[in-house]
mmCIF file with all atom_site columns, C-alpha atoms in Angstrom:
data_model
loop_
_atom_site.group_PDB
_atom_site.id
_atom_site.type_symbol
_atom_site.label_atom_id
_atom_site.label_alt_id
_atom_site.label_comp_id
_atom_site.label_asym_id
_atom_site.label_entity_id
_atom_site.label_seq_id
_atom_site.pdbx_PDB_ins_code
_atom_site.Cartn_x
_atom_site.Cartn_y
_atom_site.Cartn_z
_atom_site.occupancy
_atom_site.B_iso_or_equiv
_atom_site.pdbx_formal_charge
_atom_site.auth_seq_id
_atom_site.auth_comp_id
_atom_site.auth_asym_id
_atom_site.auth_atom_id
_atom_site.pdbx_PDB_model_num
ATOM 1   C CA . LEU A 1 1   ? 0.000   0.000   0.000   1.00 81.00 ? 29  LEU A CA 1
ATOM 2   C CA . TRP A 1 2   ? 2.956   2.287   0.578   1.00 78.00 ? 30  TRP A CA 1
ATOM 3   C CA . ASP A 1 3   ? 3.723   2.222   -3.168  1.00 83.00 ? 31  ASP A CA 1
ATOM 4   C CA . LEU A 1 4   ? 0.105   3.170   -3.858  1.00 84.00 ? 32  LEU A CA 1
ATOM 5   C CA . GLY A 1 5   ? 0.293   6.413   -1.923  1.00 83.00 ? 33  GLY A CA 1
ATOM 6   C CA . MET A 1 6   ? -0.696  5.398   1.580   1.00 85.00 ? 34  MET A CA 1
ATOM 7   C CA . ASP A 1 7   ? 0.876   7.495   4.341   1.00 85.00 ? 35  ASP A CA 1
ATOM 8   C CA . LYS A 1 8   ? 3.279   5.645   6.597   1.00 82.00 ? 36  LYS A CA 1
ATOM 9   C CA . GLU A 1 9   ? 1.262   6.828   9.620   1.00 85.00 ? 37  GLU A CA 1
ATOM 10  C CA . ASP A 1 10  ? -1.808  5.027   8.258   1.00 88.00 ? 38  ASP A CA 1
ATOM 11  C CA . ILE A 1 11  ? -0.191  1.788   7.118   1.00 85.00 ? 39  ILE A CA 1
ATOM 12  C CA . ASN A 1 12  ? -0.891  0.103   10.482  1.00 87.00 ? 40  ASN A CA 1
ATOM 13  C CA . ASN A 1 13  ? -4.373  1.563   10.898  1.00 92.00 ? 41  ASN A CA 1
ATOM 14  C CA . HIS A 1 14  ? -7.004  -1.030  9.930   1.00 92.00 ? 42  HIS A CA 1
ATOM 15  C CA . GLU A 1 15  ? -9.716  1.564   9.152   1.00 95.00 ? 43  GLU A CA 1
ATOM 16  C CA . ALA A 1 16  ? -7.330  3.659   7.041   1.00 93.00 ? 44  ALA A CA 1
ATOM 17  C CA . VAL A 1 17  ? -6.324  0.537   5.096   1.00 94.00 ? 45  VAL A CA 1
ATOM 18  C CA . GLU A 1 18  ? -9.982  -0.304  4.470   1.00 95.00 ? 46  GLU A CA 1
ATOM 19  C CA . ARG A 1 19  ? -10.615 3.282   3.255   1.00 94.00 ? 47  ARG A CA 1
ATOM 20  C CA . LYS A 1 20  ? -7.636  3.099   0.896   1.00 94.00 ? 48  LYS A CA 1
ATOM 21  C CA . ILE A 1 21  ? -8.825  -0.229  -0.521  1.00 95.00 ? 49  ILE A CA 1
ATOM 22  C CA . LYS A 1 22  ? -12.339 1.198   -0.984  1.00 96.00 ? 50  LYS A CA 1
ATOM 23  C CA . GLN A 1 23  ? -10.907 4.259   -2.747  1.00 94.00 ? 51  GLN A CA 1
ATOM 24  C CA . MET A 1 24  ? -8.816  2.061   -5.045  1.00 94.00 ? 52  MET A CA 1
ATOM 25  C CA . ASP A 1 25  ? -11.826 -0.125  -5.759  1.00 96.00 ? 53  ASP A CA 1
ATOM 26  C CA . GLU A 1 26  ? -13.653 2.997   -6.939  1.00 96.00 ? 54  GLU A CA 1
ATOM 27  C CA . ASP A 1 27  ? -10.661 4.241   -8.966  1.00 95.00 ? 55  ASP A CA 1
ATOM 28  C CA . PHE A 1 28  ? -9.834  1.058   -10.886 1.00 95.00 ? 56  PHE A CA 1
ATOM 29  C CA . ASP A 1 29  ? -12.183 -0.900  -13.137 1.00 96.00 ? 57  ASP A CA 1
ATOM 30  C CA . LEU A 1 30  ? -9.820  -3.862  -13.113 1.00 97.00 ? 58  LEU A CA 1
ATOM 31  C CA . VAL A 1 31  ? -6.892  -4.908  -10.964 1.00 97.00 ? 59  VAL A CA 1
ATOM 32  C CA . MET A 1 32  ? -4.885  -7.667  -12.585 1.00 97.00 ? 60  MET A CA 1
ATOM 33  C CA . ILE A 1 33  ? -3.515  -10.519 -10.484 1.00 96.00 ? 61  ILE A CA 1
ATOM 34  C CA . THR A 1 34  ? -0.162  -11.992 -11.523 1.00 91.00 ? 62  THR A CA 1
ATOM 35  C CA . GLU A 1 35  ? -0.956  -15.622 -10.806 1.00 92.00 ? 63  GLU A CA 1
ATOM 36  C CA . ASP A 1 36  ? -4.151  -15.273 -12.835 1.00 96.00 ? 64  ASP A CA 1
ATOM 37  C CA . PHE A 1 37  ? -2.522  -13.216 -15.561 1.00 95.00 ? 65  PHE A CA 1
ATOM 38  C CA . ASP A 1 38  ? -4.196  -14.853 -18.556 1.00 96.00 ? 66  ASP A CA 1
ATOM 39  C CA . SER A 1 39  ? -7.668  -14.251 -17.100 1.00 97.00 ? 67  SER A CA 1
ATOM 40  C CA . SER A 1 40  ? -6.628  -10.726 -16.190 1.00 97.00 ? 68  SER A CA 1
ATOM 41  C CA . LEU A 1 41  ? -5.504  -10.032 -19.770 1.00 97.00 ? 69  LEU A CA 1
ATOM 42  C CA . VAL A 1 42  ? -8.743  -11.376 -21.213 1.00 98.00 ? 70  VAL A CA 1
ATOM 43  C CA . LEU A 1 43  ? -10.740 -9.151  -18.850 1.00 98.00 ? 71  LEU A CA 1
ATOM 44  C CA . LEU A 1 44  ? -8.504  -6.172  -19.697 1.00 98.00 ? 72  LEU A CA 1
ATOM 45  C CA . SER A 1 45  ? -9.161  -6.799  -23.373 1.00 98.00 ? 73  SER A CA 1
ATOM 46  C CA . ASP A 1 46  ? -12.886 -6.668  -22.606 1.00 97.00 ? 74  ASP A CA 1
ATOM 47  C CA . VAL A 1 47  ? -12.654 -3.515  -20.448 1.00 97.00 ? 75  VAL A CA 1
ATOM 48  C CA . LEU A 1 48  ? -10.641 -1.695  -23.126 1.00 97.00 ? 76  LEU A CA 1
ATOM 49  C CA . CYS A 1 49  ? -12.726 -3.109  -26.003 1.00 97.00 ? 77  CYS A CA 1
ATOM 50  C CA . TRP A 1 50  ? -9.503  -4.289  -27.624 1.00 97.00 ? 78  TRP A CA 1
ATOM 51  C CA . PRO A 1 51  ? -9.106  -7.527  -29.581 1.00 97.00 ? 79  PRO A CA 1
ATOM 52  C CA . LEU A 1 52  ? -7.190  -10.338 -27.866 1.00 96.00 ? 80  LEU A CA 1
ATOM 53  C CA . ALA A 1 53  ? -4.441  -9.946  -30.460 1.00 95.00 ? 81  ALA A CA 1
ATOM 54  C CA . ASN A 1 54  ? -3.551  -6.668  -28.725 1.00 95.00 ? 82  ASN A CA 1
ATOM 55  C CA . MET A 1 55  ? -2.952  -8.553  -25.452 1.00 95.00 ? 83  MET A CA 1
ATOM 56  C CA . THR A 1 56  ? -0.194  -10.843 -26.717 1.00 95.00 ? 84  THR A CA 1
ATOM 57  C CA . SER A 1 57  ? 3.078   -10.996 -24.836 1.00 90.00 ? 85  SER A CA 1
ATOM 58  C CA . LEU A 1 58  ? 6.148   -13.005 -24.044 1.00 86.00 ? 86  LEU A CA 1
ATOM 59  C CA . LYS A 1 59  ? 6.642   -14.084 -20.463 1.00 82.00 ? 87  LYS A CA 1
ATOM 60  C CA . LEU A 1 60  ? 9.505   -11.765 -19.554 1.00 76.00 ? 88  LEU A CA 1
ATOM 61  C CA . ASN A 1 61  ? 11.145  -11.832 -16.131 1.00 64.00 ? 89  ASN A CA 1
ATOM 62  C CA . ALA A 1 62  ? 10.050  -15.395 -15.426 1.00 65.00 ? 90  ALA A CA 1
ATOM 63  C CA . ARG A 1 63  ? 12.475  -16.860 -12.928 1.00 58.00 ? 91  ARG A CA 1
ATOM 64  C CA . LYS A 1 64  ? 14.616  -19.769 -14.009 1.00 56.00 ? 92  LYS A CA 1
ATOM 65  C CA . LYS A 1 65  ? 13.516  -22.940 -12.223 1.00 62.00 ? 93  LYS A CA 1
ATOM 66  C CA . SER A 1 66  ? 16.910  -23.077 -10.524 1.00 60.00 ? 94  SER A CA 1
ATOM 67  C CA . ALA A 1 67  ? 16.285  -19.634 -8.964  1.00 58.00 ? 95  ALA A CA 1
ATOM 68  C CA . ILE A 1 68  ? 12.880  -20.425 -7.449  1.00 64.00 ? 96  ILE A CA 1
ATOM 69  C CA . GLU A 1 69  ? 12.748  -21.161 -3.743  1.00 73.00 ? 97  GLU A CA 1
ATOM 70  C CA . GLU A 1 70  ? 9.661   -22.337 -1.898  1.00 82.00 ? 98  GLU A CA 1
ATOM 71  C CA . LEU A 1 71  ? 8.699   -20.483 1.258   1.00 85.00 ? 99  LEU A CA 1
ATOM 72  C CA . SER A 1 72  ? 8.117   -22.605 4.322   1.00 91.00 ? 100 SER A CA 1
ATOM 73  C CA . PRO A 1 73  ? 4.661   -22.405 5.943   1.00 91.00 ? 101 PRO A CA 1
ATOM 74  C CA . LYS A 1 74  ? 6.296   -20.649 8.894   1.00 93.00 ? 102 LYS A CA 1
ATOM 75  C CA . SER A 1 75  ? 7.870   -18.012 6.626   1.00 91.00 ? 103 SER A CA 1
ATOM 76  C CA . ARG A 1 76  ? 4.559   -17.520 4.802   1.00 88.00 ? 104 ARG A CA 1
ATOM 77  C CA . LYS A 1 77  ? 2.791   -16.894 8.123   1.00 91.00 ? 105 LYS A CA 1
ATOM 78  C CA . ILE A 1 78  ? 5.447   -14.416 9.256   1.00 91.00 ? 106 ILE A CA 1
ATOM 79  C CA . LEU A 1 79  ? 5.162   -12.500 5.980   1.00 89.00 ? 107 LEU A CA 1
ATOM 80  C CA . LYS A 1 80  ? 1.357   -12.607 6.034   1.00 89.00 ? 108 LYS A CA 1
ATOM 81  C CA . ASP A 1 81  ? 1.301   -11.202 9.578   1.00 88.00 ? 109 ASP A CA 1
ATOM 82  C CA . TRP A 1 82  ? 3.912   -8.553  8.827   1.00 89.00 ? 110 TRP A CA 1
ATOM 83  C CA . LEU A 1 83  ? 2.327   -7.494  5.508   1.00 89.00 ? 111 LEU A CA 1
ATOM 84  C CA . TRP A 1 84  ? -1.291  -7.817  6.697   1.00 92.00 ? 112 TRP A CA 1
ATOM 85  C CA . ALA A 1 85  ? -2.389  -4.588  4.976   1.00 92.00 ? 113 ALA A CA 1
ATOM 86  C CA . ASP A 1 86  ? -0.962  -5.624  1.616   1.00 92.00 ? 114 ASP A CA 1
ATOM 87  C CA . TYR A 1 87  ? -2.534  -9.042  2.068   1.00 93.00 ? 115 TYR A CA 1
ATOM 88  C CA . MET A 1 88  ? -5.900  -7.361  2.716   1.00 95.00 ? 116 MET A CA 1
ATOM 89  C CA . LEU A 1 89  ? -5.499  -5.410  -0.527  1.00 95.00 ? 117 LEU A CA 1
ATOM 90  C CA . TYR A 1 90  ? -4.530  -8.561  -2.434  1.00 96.00 ? 118 TYR A CA 1
ATOM 91  C CA . LYS A 1 91  ? -7.400  -10.598 -0.974  1.00 96.00 ? 119 LYS A CA 1
ATOM 92  C CA . HIS A 1 92  ? -9.937  -7.890  -1.833  1.00 97.00 ? 120 HIS A CA 1
ATOM 93  C CA . PHE A 1 93  ? -8.883  -7.621  -5.457  1.00 97.00 ? 121 PHE A CA 1
ATOM 94  C CA . LYS A 1 94  ? -8.410  -11.378 -5.846  1.00 98.00 ? 122 LYS A CA 1
ATOM 95  C CA . GLU A 1 95  ? -12.044 -11.824 -4.780  1.00 98.00 ? 123 GLU A CA 1
ATOM 96  C CA . LYS A 1 96  ? -13.151 -8.987  -7.060  1.00 98.00 ? 124 LYS A CA 1
ATOM 97  C CA . LEU A 1 97  ? -11.320 -10.578 -9.987  1.00 98.00 ? 125 LEU A CA 1
ATOM 98  C CA . GLU A 1 98  ? -13.174 -13.839 -9.321  1.00 98.00 ? 126 GLU A CA 1
ATOM 99  C CA . GLN A 1 99  ? -16.480 -11.934 -9.427  1.00 98.00 ? 127 GLN A CA 1
ATOM 100 C CA . GLN A 1 100 ? -15.481 -10.240 -12.688 1.00 98.00 ? 128 GLN A CA 1
ATOM 101 C CA . LYS A 1 101 ? -14.582 -13.604 -14.182 1.00 98.00 ? 129 LYS A CA 1
ATOM 102 C CA . ASN A 1 102 ? -18.015 -14.952 -13.256 1.00 98.00 ? 130 ASN A CA 1
ATOM 103 C CA . VAL A 1 103 ? -19.763 -11.913 -14.743 1.00 98.00 ? 131 VAL A CA 1
ATOM 104 C CA . PHE A 1 104 ? -17.728 -12.278 -17.938 1.00 98.00 ? 132 PHE A CA 1
ATOM 105 C CA . GLY A 1 105 ? -18.692 -15.947 -18.096 1.00 98.00 ? 133 GLY A CA 1
ATOM 106 C CA . LEU A 1 106 ? -16.362 -18.798 -17.198 1.00 97.00 ? 134 LEU A CA 1
ATOM 107 C CA . LYS A 1 107 ? -16.904 -20.645 -20.487 1.00 98.00 ? 135 LYS A CA 1
ATOM 108 C CA . SER A 1 108 ? -16.177 -17.513 -22.547 1.00 98.00 ? 136 SER A CA 1
ATOM 109 C CA . LEU A 1 109 ? -13.194 -16.760 -20.346 1.00 98.00 ? 137 LEU A CA 1
ATOM 110 C CA . LYS A 1 110 ? -11.791 -20.266 -20.797 1.00 98.00 ? 138 LYS A CA 1
ATOM 111 C CA . ASP A 1 111 ? -12.279 -20.036 -24.588 1.00 98.00 ? 139 ASP A CA 1
ATOM 112 C CA . ASP A 1 112 ? -10.591 -16.637 -24.736 1.00 98.00 ? 140 ASP A CA 1
ATOM 113 C CA . ILE A 1 113 ? -7.665  -17.841 -22.612 1.00 98.00 ? 141 ILE A CA 1
ATOM 114 C CA . VAL A 1 114 ? -7.116  -20.642 -25.127 1.00 98.00 ? 142 VAL A CA 1
ATOM 115 C CA . LYS A 1 115 ? -7.251  -18.077 -27.978 1.00 98.00 ? 143 LYS A CA 1
ATOM 116 C CA . LEU A 1 116 ? -4.787  -15.820 -26.143 1.00 98.00 ? 144 LEU A CA 1
ATOM 117 C CA . LYS A 1 117 ? -2.395  -18.717 -25.486 1.00 97.00 ? 145 LYS A CA 1
ATOM 118 C CA . ASN A 1 118 ? -2.532  -19.633 -29.186 1.00 97.00 ? 146 ASN A CA 1
ATOM 119 C CA . LEU A 1 119 ? -1.818  -16.005 -30.129 1.00 97.00 ? 147 LEU A CA 1
ATOM 120 C CA . ASN A 1 120 ? 1.098   -15.936 -27.663 1.00 95.00 ? 148 ASN A CA 1
ATOM 121 C CA . ASP A 1 121 ? 2.440   -19.209 -29.097 1.00 95.00 ? 149 ASP A CA 1
ATOM 122 C CA . LYS A 1 122 ? 2.333   -17.623 -32.549 1.00 95.00 ? 150 LYS A CA 1
ATOM 123 C CA . VAL A 1 123 ? 4.246   -14.571 -31.295 1.00 94.00 ? 151 VAL A CA 1
ATOM 124 C CA . LYS A 1 124 ? 6.809   -16.822 -29.632 1.00 93.00 ? 152 LYS A CA 1
ATOM 125 C CA . SER A 1 125 ? 7.297   -18.938 -32.759 1.00 94.00 ? 153 SER A CA 1
ATOM 126 C CA . GLU A 1 126 ? 7.691   -15.839 -34.966 1.00 94.00 ? 154 GLU A CA 1
ATOM 127 C CA . CYS A 1 127 ? 9.772   -13.703 -32.619 1.00 93.00 ? 155 CYS A CA 1
ATOM 128 C CA . VAL A 1 128 ? 11.850  -15.933 -30.350 1.00 91.00 ? 156 VAL A CA 1
ATOM 129 C CA . LEU A 1 129 ? 14.888  -17.488 -31.958 1.00 90.00 ? 157 LEU A CA 1
ATOM 130 C CA . LYS A 1 130 ? 15.835  -19.212 -28.702 1.00 88.00 ? 158 LYS A CA 1
ATOM 131 C CA . VAL A 1 131 ? 15.621  -19.015 -24.931 1.00 84.00 ? 159 VAL A CA 1
ATOM 132 C CA . VAL A 1 132 ? 19.047  -18.112 -23.552 1.00 82.00 ? 160 VAL A CA 1
ATOM 133 C CA . LYS A 1 133 ? 20.664  -18.642 -20.186 1.00 75.00 ? 161 LYS A CA 1
ATOM 134 C CA . ASN A 1 134 ? 23.794  -16.621 -20.893 1.00 70.00 ? 162 ASN A CA 1
ATOM 135 C CA . THR A 1 135 ? 22.593  -13.084 -21.576 1.00 73.00 ? 163 THR A CA 1
ATOM 136 C CA . THR A 1 136 ? 25.987  -11.803 -22.761 1.00 73.00 ? 164 THR A CA 1
ATOM 137 C CA . SER A 1 137 ? 25.051  -12.907 -26.281 1.00 76.00 ? 165 SER A CA 1
ATOM 138 C CA . LEU A 1 138 ? 22.043  -10.541 -26.333 1.00 77.00 ? 166 LEU A CA 1
ATOM 139 C CA . SER A 1 139 ? 22.023  -6.982  -27.612 1.00 77.00 ? 167 SER A CA 1
ATOM 140 C CA . SER A 1 140 ? 21.686  -4.536  -24.725 1.00 76.00 ? 168 SER A CA 1
ATOM 141 C CA . ASP A 1 141 ? 17.989  -3.796  -25.337 1.00 78.00 ? 169 ASP A CA 1
ATOM 142 C CA . PHE A 1 142 ? 17.111  -7.402  -24.519 1.00 76.00 ? 170 PHE A CA 1
ATOM 143 C CA . VAL A 1 143 ? 19.213  -8.093  -21.429 1.00 73.00 ? 171 VAL A CA 1
ATOM 144 C CA . PRO A 1 144 ? 16.880  -8.711  -18.467 1.00 74.00 ? 172 PRO A CA 1
ATOM 145 C CA . TRP A 1 145 ? 17.276  -7.021  -15.093 1.00 68.00 ? 173 TRP A CA 1
ATOM 146 C CA . SER A 1 146 ? 18.514  -10.175 -13.376 1.00 69.00 ? 174 SER A CA 1
ATOM 147 C CA . LYS A 1 147 ? 20.676  -13.159 -14.225 1.00 70.00 ? 175 LYS A CA 1
ATOM 148 C CA . ASP A 1 148 ? 18.024  -15.339 -12.533 1.00 70.00 ? 176 ASP A CA 1
ATOM 149 C CA . VAL A 1 149 ? 15.308  -14.757 -15.132 1.00 71.00 ? 177 VAL A CA 1
ATOM 150 C CA . LEU A 1 150 ? 14.821  -16.248 -18.575 1.00 75.00 ? 178 LEU A CA 1
ATOM 151 C CA . ALA A 1 151 ? 15.838  -14.194 -21.584 1.00 80.00 ? 179 ALA A CA 1
ATOM 152 C CA . PHE A 1 152 ? 15.029  -14.475 -25.267 1.00 83.00 ? 180 PHE A CA 1
ATOM 153 C CA . LYS A 1 153 ? 17.113  -14.117 -28.395 1.00 86.00 ? 181 LYS A CA 1
ATOM 154 C CA . ILE A 1 154 ? 14.640  -12.085 -30.448 1.00 88.00 ? 182 ILE A CA 1
ATOM 155 C CA . ASN A 1 155 ? 14.252  -12.069 -34.221 1.00 90.00 ? 183 ASN A CA 1
ATOM 156 C CA . GLU A 1 156 ? 15.339  -8.475  -34.782 1.00 85.00 ? 184 GLU A CA 1
ATOM 157 C CA . ASN A 1 157 ? 14.618  -8.740  -38.522 1.00 89.00 ? 185 ASN A CA 1
ATOM 158 C CA . LYS A 1 158 ? 10.915  -8.367  -37.707 1.00 89.00 ? 186 LYS A CA 1
ATOM 159 C CA . GLU A 1 159 ? 10.224  -4.877  -36.405 1.00 85.00 ? 187 GLU A CA 1
ATOM 160 C CA . CYS A 1 160 ? 7.215   -5.933  -34.306 1.00 86.00 ? 188 CYS A CA 1
ATOM 161 C CA . CYS A 1 161 ? 9.217   -8.622  -32.497 1.00 89.00 ? 189 CYS A CA 1
ATOM 162 C CA . LYS A 1 162 ? 11.521  -6.107  -30.843 1.00 84.00 ? 190 LYS A CA 1
ATOM 163 C CA . TYR A 1 163 ? 8.745   -4.808  -28.605 1.00 86.00 ? 191 TYR A CA 1
ATOM 164 C CA . PHE A 1 164 ? 7.913   -8.253  -27.276 1.00 88.00 ? 192 PHE A CA 1
ATOM 165 C CA . GLY A 1 165 ? 11.391  -8.907  -25.916 1.00 84.00 ? 193 GLY A CA 1
ATOM 166 C CA . ILE A 1 166 ? 12.803  -5.510  -25.008 1.00 84.00 ? 194 ILE A CA 1
ATOM 167 C CA . SER A 1 167 ? 13.638  -4.977  -21.327 1.00 82.00 ? 195 SER A CA 1
ATOM 168 C CA . GLU A 1 168 ? 11.411  -2.664  -19.290 1.00 83.00 ? 196 GLU A CA 1
ATOM 169 C CA . ASN A 1 169 ? 14.011  0.073   -18.872 1.00 84.00 ? 197 ASN A CA 1
ATOM 170 C CA . HIS A 1 170 ? 14.809  0.163   -22.555 1.00 86.00 ? 198 HIS A CA 1
ATOM 171 C CA . PHE A 1 171 ? 11.125  0.160   -23.441 1.00 88.00 ? 199 PHE A CA 1
ATOM 172 C CA . ILE A 1 172 ? 10.481  3.070   -21.058 1.00 91.00 ? 200 ILE A CA 1
ATOM 173 C CA . GLU A 1 173 ? 13.407  4.970   -22.598 1.00 91.00 ? 201 GLU A CA 1
ATOM 174 C CA . TYR A 1 174 ? 11.955  4.293   -26.054 1.00 90.00 ? 202 TYR A CA 1
ATOM 175 C CA . LEU A 1 175 ? 8.513   5.563   -25.012 1.00 93.00 ? 203 LEU A CA 1
ATOM 176 C CA . GLN A 1 176 ? 10.016  8.672   -23.400 1.00 95.00 ? 204 GLN A CA 1
ATOM 177 C CA . LYS A 1 177 ? 11.930  9.391   -26.605 1.00 94.00 ? 205 LYS A CA 1
ATOM 178 C CA . LEU A 1 178 ? 8.734   9.015   -28.653 1.00 93.00 ? 206 LEU A CA 1
ATOM 179 C CA . GLN A 1 179 ? 6.858   11.370  -26.322 1.00 94.00 ? 207 GLN A CA 1
ATOM 180 C CA . MET A 1 180 ? 9.632   13.983  -26.528 1.00 93.00 ? 208 MET A CA 1
ATOM 181 C CA . GLU A 1 181 ? 9.563   13.792  -30.337 1.00 92.00 ? 209 GLU A CA 1
ATOM 182 C CA . ARG A 1 182 ? 5.787   14.329  -30.280 1.00 92.00 ? 210 ARG A CA 1
ATOM 183 C CA . LEU A 1 183 ? 6.166   17.247  -27.883 1.00 90.00 ? 211 LEU A CA 1
ATOM 184 C CA . ARG A 1 184 ? 8.756   18.886  -30.127 1.00 89.00 ? 212 ARG A CA 1
ATOM 185 C CA . LYS A 1 185 ? 6.416   18.540  -33.130 1.00 89.00 ? 213 LYS A CA 1
ATOM 186 C CA . TRP A 1 186 ? 3.554   20.180  -31.230 1.00 87.00 ? 214 TRP A CA 1
ATOM 187 C CA . ASN A 1 187 ? 5.740   22.739  -29.482 1.00 82.00 ? 215 ASN A CA 1
ATOM 188 C CA . PRO A 1 188 ? 8.913   23.343  -31.513 1.00 77.00 ? 216 PRO A CA 1
ATOM 189 C CA . GLY A 1 189 ? 10.419  25.590  -28.809 1.00 70.00 ? 217 GLY A CA 1
ATOM 190 C CA . SER A 1 190 ? 10.617  22.842  -26.168 1.00 62.00 ? 218 SER A CA 1
#
């Protein structure tokens, strides 16, 4: 909740946390949940009235199996108690996502998830030359933030493929550059 603008004085106040969650519930039509990402993308496509083809992606920043560690039940409990406010936020929006899935229709959702997975498979087959463990062979735009995540050797001969595999920081830099170019066209003195 801290990252979402909650004051540090309020982070341990149950009523303030509930108010913040209520405010966020009013502000956002959809909150996506990572472990239910495919459903979240299908619902986002519906909220935005965009075709599923606009929701395609590669699974960037997925941890290598060798870098994944399971938390013990004791550690989970400690974290849940310590981060109770964040857990409340998560639980609220997890339940809301389940409601939105039911309203959308579980059969339609399942069908659209299959369509999205097929579209993602097509992107992967067209854009990924190989999955790499040693990122030193990648051009700088495609090097992930951590050595513990999977990386892709992208087919750079296809312009559209670049945007599926580019790292977040490089993509943000690219978008900032585009926005500055637009600003200069609209306001040549800036």
